[in-house]
Amino acid sequence: ITAKDLSKHLYIYASDEFEGRNTGEEGQKKAVEYLRNYYKSIGVEPGDPDKDYFQPMTLNLRGRRGKEGKKVDTENVIAIIRGTEKADEYVVISAHLDHVGVNENGEIYNGADDDGSGTVALLEIAEAFKQASLQGYNPKRSIVFLHVSGEEKGLLGSRYYVENPLYPLLQTVANLNIDMIGRVDDWHENGDYVYLIGADMLSQELHDISEQTNDQYIGLELDYTFNAEDDPNRYYYRSDHYNFAK
């Protein structure tokens, strides 16, 4: 996983060609094709029953700013690397593939950070797991790579997945959701940090594993500012992991 490869993906994924990836529109369709083609190219198998990497759905979008709501056809993208010891247990790593499209003046909202950054990170993580498996280092549990649509419309793609799971939720041991990791802020002296939200909301175990793994291998600053119960931003409830948590 390199900054160069992440940047290469992101410059494509957040380019004007993808027209802001608005749910159900042409730019979003180009985006899911990009994701599917990349998984094919690195040999990571599709995670859906039809073996085309897509979980199709029809979403009811709420009307905004005086406009009527509408139905749109869209899709989640899903790939999987099978585990060797507990193949019927699943860790879902997710990011939302959509953004908000184009405004009435033709300005494209490219969504490089939100959530192009999480999307391309997921691609690189999948490639790393695949390369490891080719060298004999296979995950014990199955790793599901899930790109959800409709997040900007109200977490709709992830809600559809948990209501229509392709892998049993009772056998899904964790969801690790990646959202907006492409920028640094002024509150840290360098960029070697990440905000963690929700790791201890349902289980102390995930929090402890994160801390231990980071101390042993990575050494990032783990910032829990937005994990506080009284945080006014309430980010825990505003991204796709919350549908899994519910």
PDB file of C-alpha atoms in Angstrom:
ATOM      1  CA  ILE A   1       0.000   0.000   0.000  1.00  0.00           C
ATOM      2  CA  THR A   2       1.733   3.162  -1.180  1.00  0.00           C
ATOM      3  CA  ALA A   3       0.846   6.839  -1.353  1.00  0.00           C
ATOM      4  CA  LYS A   4       1.655   6.721  -5.065  1.00  0.00           C
ATOM      5  CA  ASP A   5      -0.877   3.974  -5.775  1.00  0.00           C
ATOM      6  CA  LEU A   6      -3.538   5.589  -3.591  1.00  0.00           C
ATOM      7  CA  SER A   7      -3.022   8.886  -5.373  1.00  0.00           C
ATOM      8  CA  LYS A   8      -3.213   7.233  -8.790  1.00  0.00           C
ATOM      9  CA  HIS A   9      -6.563   5.665  -7.945  1.00  0.00           C
ATOM     10  CA  LEU A  10      -7.930   8.820  -6.375  1.00  0.00           C
ATOM     11  CA  TYR A  11      -7.045  11.107  -9.272  1.00  0.00           C
ATOM     12  CA  ILE A  12      -9.113   8.824 -11.481  1.00  0.00           C
ATOM     13  CA  TYR A  13     -11.951   8.077  -9.053  1.00  0.00           C
ATOM     14  CA  ALA A  14     -12.502  11.721  -8.082  1.00  0.00           C
ATOM     15  CA  SER A  15     -12.016  13.085 -11.592  1.00  0.00           C
ATOM     16  CA  ASP A  16     -14.636  15.020 -13.536  1.00  0.00           C
ATOM     17  CA  GLU A  17     -15.238  11.911 -15.651  1.00  0.00           C
ATOM     18  CA  PHE A  18     -17.140  10.378 -12.736  1.00  0.00           C
ATOM     19  CA  GLU A  19     -19.370  13.467 -12.438  1.00  0.00           C
ATOM     20  CA  GLY A  20     -19.464  13.486  -8.654  1.00  0.00           C
ATOM     21  CA  ARG A  21     -20.757   9.880  -8.422  1.00  0.00           C
ATOM     22  CA  ASN A  22     -24.336  10.861  -7.564  1.00  0.00           C
ATOM     23  CA  THR A  23     -26.361   7.791  -6.610  1.00  0.00           C
ATOM     24  CA  GLY A  24     -27.991   6.138  -9.615  1.00  0.00           C
ATOM     25  CA  GLU A  25     -26.555   8.524 -12.187  1.00  0.00           C
ATOM     26  CA  GLU A  26     -24.112   7.931 -15.022  1.00  0.00           C
ATOM     27  CA  GLY A  27     -21.037   8.998 -13.089  1.00  0.00           C
ATOM     28  CA  GLN A  28     -21.831   6.571 -10.296  1.00  0.00           C
ATOM     29  CA  LYS A  29     -22.231   3.790 -12.865  1.00  0.00           C
ATOM     30  CA  LYS A  30     -18.752   4.583 -14.182  1.00  0.00           C
ATOM     31  CA  ALA A  31     -17.454   4.451 -10.625  1.00  0.00           C
ATOM     32  CA  VAL A  32     -18.776   0.968  -9.905  1.00  0.00           C
ATOM     33  CA  GLU A  33     -17.346  -0.287 -13.182  1.00  0.00           C
ATOM     34  CA  TYR A  34     -13.961   1.077 -12.143  1.00  0.00           C
ATOM     35  CA  LEU A  35     -14.172  -0.765  -8.838  1.00  0.00           C
ATOM     36  CA  ARG A  36     -15.318  -4.006 -10.430  1.00  0.00           C
ATOM     37  CA  ASN A  37     -12.612  -3.913 -13.075  1.00  0.00           C
ATOM     38  CA  TYR A  38      -9.929  -3.343 -10.478  1.00  0.00           C
ATOM     39  CA  TYR A  39     -11.009  -6.289  -8.368  1.00  0.00           C
ATOM     40  CA  LYS A  40     -10.969  -8.417 -11.499  1.00  0.00           C
ATOM     41  CA  SER A  41      -7.485  -7.205 -12.392  1.00  0.00           C
ATOM     42  CA  ILE A  42      -5.983  -8.206  -9.038  1.00  0.00           C
ATOM     43  CA  GLY A  43      -7.792 -11.534  -8.876  1.00  0.00           C
ATOM     44  CA  VAL A  44     -10.056 -10.870  -5.894  1.00  0.00           C
ATOM     45  CA  GLU A  45     -13.247 -12.866  -6.369  1.00  0.00           C
ATOM     46  CA  PRO A  46     -16.746 -11.380  -6.490  1.00  0.00           C
ATOM     47  CA  GLY A  47     -18.684 -11.543  -3.264  1.00  0.00           C
ATOM     48  CA  ASP A  48     -22.204 -11.758  -4.675  1.00  0.00           C
ATOM     49  CA  PRO A  49     -24.202 -14.815  -5.773  1.00  0.00           C
ATOM     50  CA  ASP A  50     -24.265 -13.730  -9.432  1.00  0.00           C
ATOM     51  CA  LYS A  51     -20.486 -13.377  -9.449  1.00  0.00           C
ATOM     52  CA  ASP A  52     -20.562  -9.933 -11.064  1.00  0.00           C
ATOM     53  CA  TYR A  53     -19.409  -7.953  -7.987  1.00  0.00           C
ATOM     54  CA  PHE A  54     -22.723  -6.063  -7.781  1.00  0.00           C
ATOM     55  CA  GLN A  55     -25.567  -6.109  -5.282  1.00  0.00           C
ATOM     56  CA  PRO A  56     -28.306  -4.307  -7.257  1.00  0.00           C
ATOM     57  CA  MET A  57     -31.089  -2.394  -5.563  1.00  0.00           C
ATOM     58  CA  THR A  58     -33.733   0.238  -6.113  1.00  0.00           C
ATOM     59  CA  LEU A  59     -33.632   3.097  -3.628  1.00  0.00           C
ATOM     60  CA  ASN A  60     -36.314   5.625  -2.777  1.00  0.00           C
ATOM     61  CA  LEU A  61     -34.608   9.004  -2.541  1.00  0.00           C
ATOM     62  CA  ARG A  62     -36.181  11.777  -0.522  1.00  0.00           C
ATOM     63  CA  GLY A  63     -36.979  15.033  -2.265  1.00  0.00           C
ATOM     64  CA  ARG A  64     -34.841  18.010  -1.342  1.00  0.00           C
ATOM     65  CA  ARG A  65     -35.169  21.763  -1.748  1.00  0.00           C
ATOM     66  CA  GLY A  66     -38.709  21.547  -2.983  1.00  0.00           C
ATOM     67  CA  LYS A  67     -38.020  18.745  -5.456  1.00  0.00           C
ATOM     68  CA  GLU A  68     -39.977  15.517  -5.474  1.00  0.00           C
ATOM     69  CA  GLY A  69     -38.415  12.274  -4.363  1.00  0.00           C
ATOM     70  CA  LYS A  70     -37.586   9.587  -6.889  1.00  0.00           C
ATOM     71  CA  LYS A  71     -36.584   5.973  -7.284  1.00  0.00           C
ATOM     72  CA  VAL A  72     -33.145   5.134  -8.637  1.00  0.00           C
ATOM     73  CA  ASP A  73     -31.435   1.902  -9.574  1.00  0.00           C
ATOM     74  CA  THR A  74     -27.990   1.546  -8.082  1.00  0.00           C
ATOM     75  CA  GLU A  75     -25.659  -1.094  -6.698  1.00  0.00           C
ATOM     76  CA  ASN A  76     -23.244  -1.914  -3.921  1.00  0.00           C
ATOM     77  CA  VAL A  77     -19.928  -3.421  -4.990  1.00  0.00           C
ATOM     78  CA  ILE A  78     -18.723  -6.478  -3.088  1.00  0.00           C
ATOM     79  CA  ALA A  79     -15.645  -8.694  -3.244  1.00  0.00           C
ATOM     80  CA  ILE A  80     -14.264 -11.339  -0.908  1.00  0.00           C
ATOM     81  CA  ILE A  81     -11.089 -13.134   0.127  1.00  0.00           C
ATOM     82  CA  ARG A  82     -11.977 -16.409   1.802  1.00  0.00           C
ATOM     83  CA  GLY A  83     -10.625 -17.288   5.208  1.00  0.00           C
ATOM     84  CA  THR A  84      -8.810 -20.542   5.863  1.00  0.00           C
ATOM     85  CA  GLU A  85      -9.670 -21.426   9.464  1.00  0.00           C
ATOM     86  CA  LYS A  86     -13.000 -19.664  10.066  1.00  0.00           C
ATOM     87  CA  ALA A  87     -14.215 -19.152   6.521  1.00  0.00           C
ATOM     88  CA  ASP A  88     -17.825 -18.846   7.635  1.00  0.00           C
ATOM     89  CA  GLU A  89     -17.025 -15.855   9.842  1.00  0.00           C
ATOM     90  CA  TYR A  90     -16.736 -12.476   8.154  1.00  0.00           C
ATOM     91  CA  VAL A  91     -15.013  -9.163   8.674  1.00  0.00           C
ATOM     92  CA  VAL A  92     -16.654  -6.522   6.476  1.00  0.00           C
ATOM     93  CA  ILE A  93     -14.452  -3.577   5.498  1.00  0.00           C
ATOM     94  CA  SER A  94     -16.562  -0.856   3.939  1.00  0.00           C
ATOM     95  CA  ALA A  95     -16.508   2.585   2.355  1.00  0.00           C
ATOM     96  CA  HIS A  96     -19.188   4.495   0.483  1.00  0.00           C
ATOM     97  CA  LEU A  97     -18.686   4.828  -3.236  1.00  0.00           C
ATOM     98  CA  ASP A  98     -21.048   7.736  -3.931  1.00  0.00           C
ATOM     99  CA  HIS A  99     -20.877  11.502  -3.573  1.00  0.00           C
ATOM    100  CA  VAL A 100     -23.323  14.318  -4.392  1.00  0.00           C
ATOM    101  CA  GLY A 101     -22.927  14.843  -8.137  1.00  0.00           C
ATOM    102  CA  VAL A 102     -23.256  18.116 -10.002  1.00  0.00           C
ATOM    103  CA  ASN A 103     -25.063  21.289  -8.942  1.00  0.00           C
ATOM    104  CA  GLU A 104     -27.512  23.336 -10.998  1.00  0.00           C
ATOM    105  CA  ASN A 105     -24.648  25.490 -12.313  1.00  0.00           C
ATOM    106  CA  GLY A 106     -22.758  22.494 -13.632  1.00  0.00           C
ATOM    107  CA  GLU A 107     -20.149  22.476 -10.857  1.00  0.00           C
ATOM    108  CA  ILE A 108     -18.906  18.976 -10.130  1.00  0.00           C
ATOM    109  CA  TYR A 109     -18.508  17.952  -6.514  1.00  0.00           C
ATOM    110  CA  ASN A 110     -15.669  15.479  -6.966  1.00  0.00           C
ATOM    111  CA  GLY A 111     -15.705  13.949  -3.493  1.00  0.00           C
ATOM    112  CA  ALA A 112     -12.005  13.177  -3.275  1.00  0.00           C
ATOM    113  CA  ASP A 113     -12.044  13.035   0.511  1.00  0.00           C
ATOM    114  CA  ASP A 114     -15.710  12.092   0.940  1.00  0.00           C
ATOM    115  CA  ASP A 115     -15.353   9.269   0.263  1.00  0.00           C
ATOM    116  CA  GLY A 116     -12.985   8.756  -2.614  1.00  0.00           C
ATOM    117  CA  SER A 117     -10.233   8.451  -0.028  1.00  0.00           C
ATOM    118  CA  GLY A 118     -11.911   5.578   1.795  1.00  0.00           C
ATOM    119  CA  THR A 119     -12.843   3.898  -1.470  1.00  0.00           C
ATOM    120  CA  VAL A 120      -9.327   3.769  -2.875  1.00  0.00           C
ATOM    121  CA  ALA A 121      -7.959   2.725   0.523  1.00  0.00           C
ATOM    122  CA  LEU A 122     -10.289  -0.262   0.354  1.00  0.00           C
ATOM    123  CA  LEU A 123      -8.900  -1.199  -3.072  1.00  0.00           C
ATOM    124  CA  GLU A 124      -5.333  -1.083  -1.796  1.00  0.00           C
ATOM    125  CA  ILE A 125      -6.194  -3.063   1.343  1.00  0.00           C
ATOM    126  CA  ALA A 126      -7.804  -5.734  -0.828  1.00  0.00           C
ATOM    127  CA  GLU A 127      -4.717  -5.890  -3.027  1.00  0.00           C
ATOM    128  CA  ALA A 128      -2.477  -6.260   0.027  1.00  0.00           C
ATOM    129  CA  PHE A 129      -4.586  -9.128   1.378  1.00  0.00           C
ATOM    130  CA  LYS A 130      -4.538 -10.773  -2.043  1.00  0.00           C
ATOM    131  CA  GLN A 131      -0.771 -10.516  -2.367  1.00  0.00           C
ATOM    132  CA  ALA A 132      -0.370 -11.925   1.127  1.00  0.00           C
ATOM    133  CA  SER A 133      -2.627 -14.864   0.300  1.00  0.00           C
ATOM    134  CA  LEU A 134      -0.585 -15.640  -2.822  1.00  0.00           C
ATOM    135  CA  GLN A 135       2.465 -15.879  -0.563  1.00  0.00           C
ATOM    136  CA  GLY A 136       0.693 -18.270   1.778  1.00  0.00           C
ATOM    137  CA  TYR A 137      -0.447 -15.742   4.377  1.00  0.00           C
ATOM    138  CA  ASN A 138      -4.190 -16.156   4.302  1.00  0.00           C
ATOM    139  CA  PRO A 139      -6.691 -14.490   6.629  1.00  0.00           C
ATOM    140  CA  LYS A 140      -8.255 -16.815   9.190  1.00  0.00           C
ATOM    141  CA  ARG A 141     -11.685 -15.248   8.709  1.00  0.00           C
ATOM    142  CA  SER A 142     -13.151 -14.232   5.369  1.00  0.00           C
ATOM    143  CA  ILE A 143     -12.626 -10.579   4.459  1.00  0.00           C
ATOM    144  CA  VAL A 144     -15.522  -8.873   2.659  1.00  0.00           C
ATOM    145  CA  PHE A 145     -14.771  -5.667   0.775  1.00  0.00           C
ATOM    146  CA  LEU A 146     -18.023  -3.718   0.582  1.00  0.00           C
ATOM    147  CA  HIS A 147     -18.450  -0.439  -1.311  1.00  0.00           C
ATOM    148  CA  VAL A 148     -21.897   0.932  -0.506  1.00  0.00           C
ATOM    149  CA  SER A 149     -23.978   3.313  -2.561  1.00  0.00           C
ATOM    150  CA  GLY A 150     -26.456   5.926  -1.366  1.00  0.00           C
ATOM    151  CA  GLU A 151     -24.573   7.060   1.744  1.00  0.00           C
ATOM    152  CA  GLU A 152     -25.079  10.702   0.912  1.00  0.00           C
ATOM    153  CA  LYS A 153     -28.822  10.036   0.578  1.00  0.00           C
ATOM    154  CA  GLY A 154     -29.142   8.730   4.119  1.00  0.00           C
ATOM    155  CA  LEU A 155     -26.918   5.644   4.520  1.00  0.00           C
ATOM    156  CA  LEU A 156     -29.222   3.798   2.135  1.00  0.00           C
ATOM    157  CA  GLY A 157     -26.802   1.336   0.520  1.00  0.00           C
ATOM    158  CA  SER A 158     -25.509   0.034   3.828  1.00  0.00           C
ATOM    159  CA  ARG A 159     -29.049  -0.193   5.163  1.00  0.00           C
ATOM    160  CA  TYR A 160     -29.997  -2.255   2.121  1.00  0.00           C
ATOM    161  CA  TYR A 161     -27.052  -4.569   2.719  1.00  0.00           C
ATOM    162  CA  VAL A 162     -27.857  -5.239   6.372  1.00  0.00           C
ATOM    163  CA  GLU A 163     -31.515  -5.817   5.461  1.00  0.00           C
ATOM    164  CA  ASN A 164     -30.442  -8.107   2.603  1.00  0.00           C
ATOM    165  CA  PRO A 165     -27.061  -9.437   3.739  1.00  0.00           C
ATOM    166  CA  LEU A 166     -25.037 -11.560   1.378  1.00  0.00           C
ATOM    167  CA  TYR A 167     -23.283 -13.077   4.399  1.00  0.00           C
ATOM    168  CA  PRO A 168     -25.101 -13.804   7.660  1.00  0.00           C
ATOM    169  CA  LEU A 169     -24.979 -10.920  10.113  1.00  0.00           C
ATOM    170  CA  LEU A 170     -24.743 -13.355  13.005  1.00  0.00           C
ATOM    171  CA  GLN A 171     -21.496 -14.603  11.479  1.00  0.00           C
ATOM    172  CA  THR A 172     -20.211 -11.080  10.728  1.00  0.00           C
ATOM    173  CA  VAL A 173     -17.824 -10.409  13.582  1.00  0.00           C
ATOM    174  CA  ALA A 174     -16.938  -6.810  12.726  1.00  0.00           C
ATOM    175  CA  ASN A 175     -17.502  -3.957  10.307  1.00  0.00           C
ATOM    176  CA  LEU A 176     -14.594  -1.592   9.794  1.00  0.00           C
ATOM    177  CA  ASN A 177     -15.818   1.476   7.924  1.00  0.00           C
ATOM    178  CA  ILE A 178     -13.459   3.956   6.262  1.00  0.00           C
ATOM    179  CA  ASP A 179     -14.772   7.471   5.649  1.00  0.00           C
ATOM    180  CA  MET A 180     -12.891  10.668   4.830  1.00  0.00           C
ATOM    181  CA  ILE A 181      -9.241   9.848   5.472  1.00  0.00           C
ATOM    182  CA  GLY A 182      -7.838  12.069   2.716  1.00  0.00           C
ATOM    183  CA  ARG A 183      -7.142  15.261   4.664  1.00  0.00           C
ATOM    184  CA  VAL A 184      -5.214  16.386   7.712  1.00  0.00           C
ATOM    185  CA  ASP A 185      -6.359  19.095  10.094  1.00  0.00           C
ATOM    186  CA  ASP A 186      -4.696  21.835  12.120  1.00  0.00           C
ATOM    187  CA  TRP A 187      -5.102  20.017  15.430  1.00  0.00           C
ATOM    188  CA  HIS A 188      -2.182  17.649  14.858  1.00  0.00           C
ATOM    189  CA  GLU A 189       1.505  18.339  14.365  1.00  0.00           C
ATOM    190  CA  ASN A 190       1.796  15.807  11.523  1.00  0.00           C
ATOM    191  CA  GLY A 191      -0.361  13.542   9.430  1.00  0.00           C
ATOM    192  CA  ASP A 192       0.409  10.335  11.303  1.00  0.00           C
ATOM    193  CA  TYR A 193      -2.951  10.066  13.022  1.00  0.00           C
ATOM    194  CA  VAL A 194      -6.421   8.707  12.469  1.00  0.00           C
ATOM    195  CA  TYR A 195      -9.736   9.364  14.144  1.00  0.00           C
ATOM    196  CA  LEU A 196     -11.292   6.166  15.505  1.00  0.00           C
ATOM    197  CA  ILE A 197     -15.012   6.172  16.208  1.00  0.00           C
ATOM    198  CA  GLY A 198     -17.106   3.390  17.685  1.00  0.00           C
ATOM    199  CA  ALA A 199     -14.510   0.702  18.401  1.00  0.00           C
ATOM    200  CA  ASP A 200     -15.700   0.391  22.002  1.00  0.00           C
ATOM    201  CA  MET A 201     -19.394   1.094  21.479  1.00  0.00           C
ATOM    202  CA  LEU A 202     -20.461  -2.545  21.214  1.00  0.00           C
ATOM    203  CA  SER A 203     -17.401  -4.412  22.397  1.00  0.00           C
ATOM    204  CA  GLN A 204     -14.262  -3.490  24.287  1.00  0.00           C
ATOM    205  CA  GLU A 205     -12.455  -6.247  22.389  1.00  0.00           C
ATOM    206  CA  LEU A 206     -12.292  -4.366  19.086  1.00  0.00           C
ATOM    207  CA  HIS A 207     -10.890  -1.307  20.830  1.00  0.00           C
ATOM    208  CA  ASP A 208      -8.237  -3.379  22.583  1.00  0.00           C
ATOM    209  CA  ILE A 209      -7.234  -5.121  19.352  1.00  0.00           C
ATOM    210  CA  SER A 210      -6.909  -1.763  17.569  1.00  0.00           C
ATOM    211  CA  GLU A 211      -4.699  -0.383  20.315  1.00  0.00           C
ATOM    212  CA  GLN A 212      -2.516  -3.487  20.498  1.00  0.00           C
ATOM    213  CA  THR A 213      -2.068  -3.803  16.735  1.00  0.00           C
ATOM    214  CA  ASN A 214      -1.254  -0.128  16.358  1.00  0.00           C
ATOM    215  CA  ASP A 215       1.312  -0.250  19.154  1.00  0.00           C
ATOM    216  CA  GLN A 216       2.944  -3.355  17.714  1.00  0.00           C
ATOM    217  CA  TYR A 217       3.038  -2.554  14.009  1.00  0.00           C
ATOM    218  CA  ILE A 218       1.964   0.946  12.993  1.00  0.00           C
ATOM    219  CA  GLY A 219       2.483   3.654  15.602  1.00  0.00           C
ATOM    220  CA  LEU A 220      -0.205   6.107  14.528  1.00  0.00           C
ATOM    221  CA  GLU A 221      -1.773   8.542  16.926  1.00  0.00           C
ATOM    222  CA  LEU A 222      -5.252   7.151  17.556  1.00  0.00           C
ATOM    223  CA  ASP A 223      -7.520  10.132  18.209  1.00  0.00           C
ATOM    224  CA  TYR A 224     -10.797   9.405  20.001  1.00  0.00           C
ATOM    225  CA  THR A 225     -12.091  12.993  20.048  1.00  0.00           C
ATOM    226  CA  PHE A 226     -15.197  12.167  18.044  1.00  0.00           C
ATOM    227  CA  ASN A 227     -15.826   8.924  19.887  1.00  0.00           C
ATOM    228  CA  ALA A 228     -17.061  10.716  22.991  1.00  0.00           C
ATOM    229  CA  GLU A 229     -20.695  10.090  23.910  1.00  0.00           C
ATOM    230  CA  ASP A 230     -21.302  13.825  24.231  1.00  0.00           C
ATOM    231  CA  ASP A 231     -19.601  14.790  20.964  1.00  0.00           C
ATOM    232  CA  PRO A 232     -22.046  17.172  19.248  1.00  0.00           C
ATOM    233  CA  ASN A 233     -21.092  15.953  15.754  1.00  0.00           C
ATOM    234  CA  ARG A 234     -22.489  12.479  16.497  1.00  0.00           C
ATOM    235  CA  TYR A 235     -20.372  10.958  13.729  1.00  0.00           C
ATOM    236  CA  TYR A 236     -20.921   7.459  15.091  1.00  0.00           C
ATOM    237  CA  TYR A 237     -24.527   7.705  13.975  1.00  0.00           C
ATOM    238  CA  ARG A 238     -23.816   9.374  10.625  1.00  0.00           C
ATOM    239  CA  SER A 239     -21.795   6.877   8.593  1.00  0.00           C
ATOM    240  CA  ASP A 240     -22.415   3.418   7.223  1.00  0.00           C
ATOM    241  CA  HIS A 241     -21.034   1.445  10.153  1.00  0.00           C
ATOM    242  CA  TYR A 242     -24.077   2.514  12.171  1.00  0.00           C
ATOM    243  CA  ASN A 243     -26.389   0.305  10.128  1.00  0.00           C
ATOM    244  CA  PHE A 244     -24.257  -2.669  11.113  1.00  0.00           C
ATOM    245  CA  ALA A 245     -24.187  -1.520  14.729  1.00  0.00           C
ATOM    246  CA  LYS A 246     -27.956  -1.259  14.891  1.00  0.00           C
TER     247      LYS A 246
END
